[in-house]
Amino acid sequence: MPRSAAGTLVFLAAATLSVVPAVHSLTDYANDFLSPTDILNNNYNNTHLAQQTILQWASDSAAGAPWTVTKKPFPPPSGDDHDYMSFAPYRWPDCSNVQNTTALTAEQIWEQCNYTTIDGKLNADNRIVDNIGDFESLTDAVLYNSLAWHLSGDDTYSTRVTQWIQAWFLSNDTAMNPNLNYAQMSGGPSGQVGTHTGILDLKGMAKIVSGVLLLRQENASTWTSDVDAGLTAWAGEYIQWLTTADIALQEKAATNNHGSFYYTQLASVQILLGDTAGAQSTIEEYFGGIYLGQIAANGDQPLETARTRPYHYRAYNLAAMITNAKIGEYVGVYAWNKTTNEGATIKTALDYAMTVAPGSSETAYAAELYPNIAAVAAKYGDPDGKYAAFLANAEGKAYVEDANFYWNQPFSDSGFDVAGATASSSGTATSSAASGKSTVGTNQENFALSIGFVPWRAWGMLYGGCAVVMVTSFAEFL
């Protein structure tokens, strides 16, 4: 741990119990981009249940707000709490170089031991600082509450979004500096600095931009001009960093999901800034660049299949490709039928992924593919009904209750949606999404909160009983 953490760790156990809210359940999709025009023109009568879910998740997602980058038990190496900070999830200390004769303290391990990557093995110390989790919570809350405002007309939702954006990006006391210099840090004697994989931490900017665009286009009274101007200014500074910093450019050069999500993030922020031409160029560069080598002729994604969780990573990169195609369509670049070097499309990749069941160690990730299926069906069509049949068989009624069913249209509801159902404007409608779609304290990988030498499983059970839990695993951040 950084030196400034030494006097802090002992107090974290009691603090954790005192600040976490009650349990709520919602789905944190890997990523998505929603065109405000499509939302405004959404007149599909088979999305009533999905609308109810959106309203419920909007309320559930507010637990724990406001989120701020300054909320961490110790500062990054810069000493500035306004700098975003996270730890690389698969980095582990190898202290064979230290040649110590006595047990090392946590601080000595962090500063003196070499760190190495063990793919798929999650380091439990990863979430001692949880800027990454807080930002992910923010992205979901902004998306769901913006949609809830659109559906209900209740300014409670749009007011929340405005306040949360102010807290994370704009407030003098809590605003995030527009850089990721200390994202996914790794320890070791060579210094504690961020790594290029940390750029992935802010991939959810696509969700935030989706929510803001909706408030802008519908002229939400609570989305004020000063907040919009402030966020636009922040976006301009962040783009400057994202397109010039060494670690950002290293991430751009990644040929797997990391590179895919880099382009997602950059194009999203360019749209926020009003730089349509820049977003077009970014999407064209992605589909004319690394995308060409990402899908084999049979639809496999070799770079993702090679990972320790191939089912998860295929679904993960599919989410990035789909999001990039949605962004492209929004700015006038149609990439849905773009073929890779081996003649495959996004649809080819999805069709292949559907044929490969998750292994015994990946059953918890099965549902990650489902939103991709709905998105592909909505865009390419489902003339033989295979996509609807797959989801109906896997989830039953739950697939039409998922929030994404609202915006991934047109798509068959398989007769599950109740005709005449109406979305409640109170935000208290009940969602009955399948248990496979949301996990509440059941997957301990979601709660890596080990502190010092406290057994991480004990912390997982302790925290999992009283926290807001999104469907996301540390694997989604690397």
Short mmCIF file of C-alpha atoms in Angstrom, two decimals, residues 104-387:
data_model
loop_
_atom_site.label_atom_id
_atom_site.label_comp_id
_atom_site.label_asym_id
_atom_site.label_seq_id
_atom_site.Cartn_x
_atom_site.Cartn_y
_atom_site.Cartn_z
CA LEU A 104 7.09 -7.71 5.43
CA THR A 105 4.49 -5.10 6.25
CA ALA A 106 1.81 -4.29 3.69
CA GLU A 107 3.63 -1.04 2.96
CA GLN A 108 6.94 -2.84 2.41
CA ILE A 109 5.30 -5.35 0.09
CA TRP A 110 3.77 -2.54 -1.97
CA GLU A 111 7.01 -0.61 -2.28
CA GLN A 112 9.69 -3.31 -2.42
CA CYS A 113 8.27 -6.44 -4.05
CA ASN A 114 8.06 -6.98 -7.79
CA TYR A 115 4.52 -7.29 -9.12
CA THR A 116 3.50 -9.76 -11.78
CA THR A 117 0.28 -10.40 -13.70
CA ILE A 118 -1.66 -13.62 -13.10
CA ASP A 119 -4.51 -13.45 -15.60
CA GLY A 120 -7.88 -14.21 -14.08
CA LYS A 121 -6.67 -14.33 -10.47
CA LEU A 122 -8.17 -11.36 -8.66
CA ASN A 123 -6.11 -9.58 -6.05
CA ALA A 124 -8.38 -8.97 -3.09
CA ASP A 125 -6.69 -5.67 -2.21
CA ASN A 126 -8.00 -4.20 -5.46
CA ARG A 127 -10.99 -2.44 -3.92
CA ILE A 128 -9.44 -0.88 -0.83
CA VAL A 129 -9.73 2.24 -2.96
CA ASP A 130 -12.97 2.02 -4.91
CA ASN A 131 -12.95 4.92 -7.35
CA ILE A 132 -13.57 2.31 -10.05
CA GLY A 133 -16.70 0.96 -8.36
CA ASP A 134 -17.98 4.43 -7.55
CA PHE A 135 -17.59 5.57 -11.14
CA GLU A 136 -19.35 2.46 -12.43
CA SER A 137 -22.22 3.16 -10.01
CA LEU A 138 -22.37 6.71 -11.32
CA THR A 139 -22.61 5.57 -14.94
CA ASP A 140 -25.54 3.27 -14.23
CA ALA A 141 -27.34 5.83 -12.09
CA VAL A 142 -27.01 8.55 -14.72
CA LEU A 143 -28.28 6.26 -17.48
CA TYR A 144 -31.24 4.81 -15.59
CA ASN A 145 -32.34 8.09 -14.02
CA SER A 146 -32.17 9.95 -17.32
CA LEU A 147 -34.35 7.28 -18.89
CA ALA A 148 -36.71 7.33 -15.89
CA TRP A 149 -37.10 11.09 -16.30
CA HIS A 150 -37.94 10.59 -19.98
CA LEU A 151 -40.50 7.91 -19.17
CA SER A 152 -42.16 9.60 -16.20
CA GLY A 153 -41.58 13.33 -16.59
CA ASP A 154 -40.66 13.42 -12.89
CA ASP A 155 -37.91 15.99 -12.32
CA THR A 156 -36.70 14.04 -9.31
CA TYR A 157 -34.75 11.83 -11.70
CA SER A 158 -33.18 14.60 -13.79
CA THR A 159 -32.32 16.56 -10.66
CA ARG A 160 -30.40 13.57 -9.35
CA VAL A 161 -28.41 13.32 -12.57
CA THR A 162 -27.47 16.98 -12.46
CA GLN A 163 -26.34 16.75 -8.84
CA TRP A 164 -24.31 13.60 -9.45
CA ILE A 165 -22.55 15.07 -12.48
CA GLN A 166 -21.71 18.15 -10.45
CA ALA A 167 -20.29 16.05 -7.62
CA TRP A 168 -18.05 13.86 -9.77
CA PHE A 169 -16.90 16.29 -12.45
CA LEU A 170 -17.49 19.89 -11.41
CA SER A 171 -17.56 20.67 -7.68
CA ASN A 172 -14.44 22.44 -6.42
CA ASP A 173 -14.32 20.12 -3.42
CA THR A 174 -14.83 16.81 -5.19
CA ALA A 175 -14.22 17.15 -8.95
CA MET A 176 -12.09 14.55 -10.71
CA ASN A 177 -8.98 15.85 -12.44
CA PRO A 178 -9.32 14.99 -16.16
CA ASN A 179 -6.71 12.23 -16.27
CA LEU A 180 -6.17 8.58 -15.38
CA ASN A 181 -2.52 8.83 -14.38
CA TYR A 182 -3.07 6.55 -11.39
CA ALA A 183 -5.62 4.11 -12.79
CA GLN A 184 -4.91 0.39 -12.28
CA MET A 185 -1.67 1.10 -10.46
CA SER A 186 0.84 -1.60 -9.81
CA GLY A 187 3.25 -1.66 -6.89
CA GLY A 188 6.95 -2.39 -6.96
CA PRO A 189 10.38 -0.81 -6.52
CA SER A 190 10.20 0.86 -9.94
CA GLY A 191 7.44 3.13 -8.66
CA GLN A 192 3.70 3.16 -8.17
CA VAL A 193 2.10 4.60 -11.27
CA GLY A 194 -0.92 3.95 -13.41
CA THR A 195 -0.92 1.47 -16.28
CA HIS A 196 -2.53 1.62 -19.71
CA THR A 197 -5.13 -0.97 -18.72
CA GLY A 198 -6.56 1.60 -16.32
CA ILE A 199 -8.00 3.59 -19.22
CA LEU A 200 -10.67 0.90 -19.30
CA ASP A 201 -11.95 2.13 -15.93
CA LEU A 202 -13.82 5.02 -17.59
CA LYS A 203 -15.35 3.03 -20.45
CA GLY A 204 -18.77 3.81 -18.93
CA MET A 205 -18.51 7.39 -20.21
CA ALA A 206 -20.71 6.03 -23.02
CA LYS A 207 -23.54 5.52 -20.53
CA ILE A 208 -23.06 8.97 -19.01
CA VAL A 209 -23.07 10.61 -22.43
CA SER A 210 -26.23 8.68 -23.35
CA GLY A 211 -28.02 10.09 -20.31
CA VAL A 212 -26.78 13.63 -20.82
CA LEU A 213 -27.74 13.65 -24.51
CA LEU A 214 -31.29 12.66 -23.58
CA LEU A 215 -31.58 15.48 -21.03
CA ARG A 216 -30.14 17.91 -23.56
CA GLN A 217 -32.38 16.91 -26.44
CA GLU A 218 -35.55 17.00 -24.33
CA ASN A 219 -34.51 20.28 -22.68
CA ALA A 220 -34.73 19.08 -19.11
CA SER A 221 -35.16 22.18 -16.97
CA THR A 222 -32.98 20.77 -14.22
CA TRP A 223 -30.07 20.23 -16.61
CA THR A 224 -28.76 23.77 -16.45
CA SER A 225 -26.54 25.57 -18.94
CA ASP A 226 -23.76 26.07 -16.41
CA VAL A 227 -23.61 22.36 -15.61
CA ASP A 228 -23.63 21.51 -19.32
CA ALA A 229 -20.88 24.03 -20.01
CA GLY A 230 -18.83 22.76 -17.08
CA LEU A 231 -19.08 19.13 -18.19
CA THR A 232 -18.22 20.12 -21.76
CA ALA A 233 -15.12 21.94 -20.55
CA TRP A 234 -14.08 18.90 -18.50
CA ALA A 235 -14.58 16.70 -21.55
CA GLY A 236 -12.31 18.92 -23.62
CA GLU A 237 -9.49 18.65 -21.10
CA TYR A 238 -9.97 14.91 -20.75
CA ILE A 239 -9.85 14.37 -24.53
CA GLN A 240 -6.56 16.26 -24.61
CA TRP A 241 -5.15 13.84 -22.03
CA LEU A 242 -6.76 10.75 -23.63
CA THR A 243 -5.21 11.49 -27.01
CA THR A 244 -1.71 12.48 -25.86
CA ALA A 245 -0.77 10.67 -22.62
CA ASP A 246 1.60 7.74 -23.10
CA ILE A 247 -0.50 5.24 -21.16
CA ALA A 248 -3.62 6.31 -23.05
CA LEU A 249 -1.92 5.76 -26.38
CA GLN A 250 -0.69 2.36 -25.21
CA GLU A 251 -4.30 1.43 -24.51
CA LYS A 252 -5.36 2.68 -27.92
CA ALA A 253 -2.81 0.33 -29.46
CA ALA A 254 -4.27 -2.72 -27.68
CA THR A 255 -5.85 -5.07 -30.20
CA ASN A 256 -8.33 -6.78 -27.86
CA ASN A 257 -11.26 -5.46 -25.81
CA HIS A 258 -9.03 -2.81 -24.26
CA GLY A 259 -8.53 -1.13 -27.60
CA SER A 260 -12.21 -1.54 -28.48
CA PHE A 261 -13.30 0.25 -25.32
CA TYR A 262 -10.70 2.98 -25.80
CA TYR A 263 -12.43 3.95 -29.04
CA THR A 264 -15.83 3.71 -27.31
CA GLN A 265 -14.71 6.11 -24.64
CA LEU A 266 -13.04 8.61 -26.93
CA ALA A 267 -15.92 8.78 -29.39
CA SER A 268 -18.44 9.16 -26.57
CA VAL A 269 -16.62 12.09 -25.03
CA GLN A 270 -16.18 13.68 -28.46
CA ILE A 271 -19.96 13.51 -28.90
CA LEU A 272 -20.41 15.11 -25.49
CA LEU A 273 -18.11 17.90 -26.63
CA GLY A 274 -20.12 18.36 -29.83
CA ASP A 275 -17.24 17.15 -32.01
CA THR A 276 -19.21 15.01 -34.46
CA ALA A 277 -16.39 14.96 -37.00
CA GLY A 278 -13.97 13.78 -34.35
CA ALA A 279 -16.33 10.99 -33.27
CA GLN A 280 -16.77 9.93 -36.90
CA SER A 281 -13.02 9.74 -37.36
CA THR A 282 -12.62 7.74 -34.15
CA ILE A 283 -15.23 5.16 -35.14
CA GLU A 284 -13.86 4.90 -38.66
CA GLU A 285 -10.38 4.35 -37.24
CA TYR A 286 -11.65 1.54 -35.02
CA PHE A 287 -13.58 -0.31 -37.73
CA GLY A 288 -10.77 0.26 -40.22
CA GLY A 289 -8.11 -0.75 -37.72
CA ILE A 290 -8.06 -3.19 -34.82
CA TYR A 291 -11.59 -4.43 -35.52
CA LEU A 292 -10.32 -6.03 -38.73
CA GLY A 293 -8.33 -8.57 -36.73
CA GLN A 294 -10.80 -9.23 -33.93
CA ILE A 295 -13.23 -11.75 -35.48
CA ALA A 296 -12.24 -14.95 -37.28
CA ALA A 297 -14.18 -16.36 -40.23
CA ASN A 298 -16.18 -18.69 -37.95
CA GLY A 299 -17.07 -15.83 -35.58
CA ASP A 300 -14.59 -16.63 -32.84
CA GLN A 301 -12.66 -13.81 -31.21
CA PRO A 302 -9.22 -15.39 -30.76
CA LEU A 303 -7.80 -12.63 -28.57
CA GLU A 304 -10.67 -13.02 -26.13
CA THR A 305 -10.87 -16.80 -26.33
CA ALA A 306 -7.23 -16.95 -25.27
CA ARG A 307 -8.07 -15.41 -21.90
CA THR A 308 -8.83 -17.35 -18.72
CA ARG A 309 -12.54 -16.50 -19.00
CA PRO A 310 -13.24 -16.86 -22.73
CA TYR A 311 -17.04 -16.76 -22.50
CA HIS A 312 -16.92 -13.57 -20.49
CA TYR A 313 -14.37 -11.88 -22.71
CA ARG A 314 -16.15 -12.76 -25.94
CA ALA A 315 -19.33 -11.19 -24.55
CA TYR A 316 -17.31 -8.26 -23.20
CA ASN A 317 -15.66 -7.36 -26.49
CA LEU A 318 -18.97 -7.91 -28.29
CA ALA A 319 -20.46 -5.25 -26.03
CA ALA A 320 -17.66 -2.90 -27.07
CA MET A 321 -18.10 -3.63 -30.78
CA ILE A 322 -21.86 -3.19 -30.56
CA THR A 323 -21.50 0.06 -28.63
CA ASN A 324 -19.04 1.36 -31.21
CA ALA A 325 -21.46 0.47 -34.00
CA LYS A 326 -24.28 2.29 -32.19
CA ILE A 327 -22.10 5.36 -31.72
CA GLY A 328 -21.09 5.17 -35.37
CA GLU A 329 -24.69 5.05 -36.53
CA TYR A 330 -25.50 8.06 -34.34
CA VAL A 331 -22.77 10.18 -35.97
CA GLY A 332 -23.37 8.90 -39.51
CA VAL A 333 -20.90 6.02 -39.80
CA TYR A 334 -22.77 2.77 -40.51
CA ALA A 335 -20.52 -0.10 -39.45
CA TRP A 336 -22.96 -2.91 -38.68
CA ASN A 337 -22.07 -4.73 -41.91
CA LYS A 338 -18.36 -3.96 -41.76
CA THR A 339 -16.39 -7.17 -42.29
CA THR A 340 -13.11 -8.15 -40.68
CA ASN A 341 -10.09 -9.41 -42.58
CA GLU A 342 -11.66 -12.87 -42.52
CA GLY A 343 -15.07 -11.74 -43.73
CA ALA A 344 -16.89 -11.77 -40.38
CA THR A 345 -19.27 -9.19 -38.91
CA ILE A 346 -20.52 -8.37 -35.44
CA LYS A 347 -23.43 -10.70 -36.14
CA THR A 348 -21.00 -13.50 -37.02
CA ALA A 349 -19.28 -13.02 -33.68
CA LEU A 350 -22.57 -13.08 -31.80
CA ASP A 351 -23.78 -16.19 -33.61
CA TYR A 352 -20.57 -18.00 -32.73
CA ALA A 353 -20.68 -16.90 -29.09
CA MET A 354 -24.20 -18.29 -28.77
CA THR A 355 -22.94 -21.76 -29.75
CA VAL A 356 -20.33 -21.95 -27.00
CA ALA A 357 -21.74 -22.61 -23.54
CA PRO A 358 -19.85 -21.16 -20.58
CA GLY A 359 -17.48 -23.57 -18.91
CA SER A 360 -18.06 -24.81 -15.38
CA SER A 361 -16.02 -21.92 -14.00
CA GLU A 362 -17.95 -19.34 -16.02
CA THR A 363 -21.59 -20.16 -15.41
CA ALA A 364 -21.96 -16.93 -13.42
CA TYR A 365 -21.18 -15.00 -16.61
CA ALA A 366 -23.82 -16.62 -18.82
CA ALA A 367 -26.13 -13.61 -18.75
CA GLU A 368 -23.46 -11.24 -20.04
CA LEU A 369 -24.20 -12.34 -23.59
CA TYR A 370 -27.93 -11.66 -23.41
CA PRO A 371 -27.94 -7.86 -23.99
CA ASN A 372 -25.69 -8.43 -27.01
CA ILE A 373 -28.23 -10.86 -28.44
CA ALA A 374 -31.02 -8.33 -28.07
CA ALA A 375 -28.91 -5.58 -29.65
CA VAL A 376 -27.96 -7.72 -32.65
CA ALA A 377 -31.55 -8.89 -33.13
CA ALA A 378 -32.80 -5.30 -33.06
CA LYS A 379 -30.31 -4.22 -35.70
CA TYR A 380 -29.99 -7.22 -38.03
CA GLY A 381 -33.49 -8.58 -37.50
CA ASP A 382 -34.60 -11.98 -36.28
CA PRO A 383 -36.54 -13.46 -39.20
CA ASP A 384 -36.31 -17.06 -38.03
CA GLY A 385 -36.83 -16.15 -34.37
CA LYS A 386 -33.59 -17.76 -33.21
CA TYR A 387 -32.51 -14.84 -31.03
#
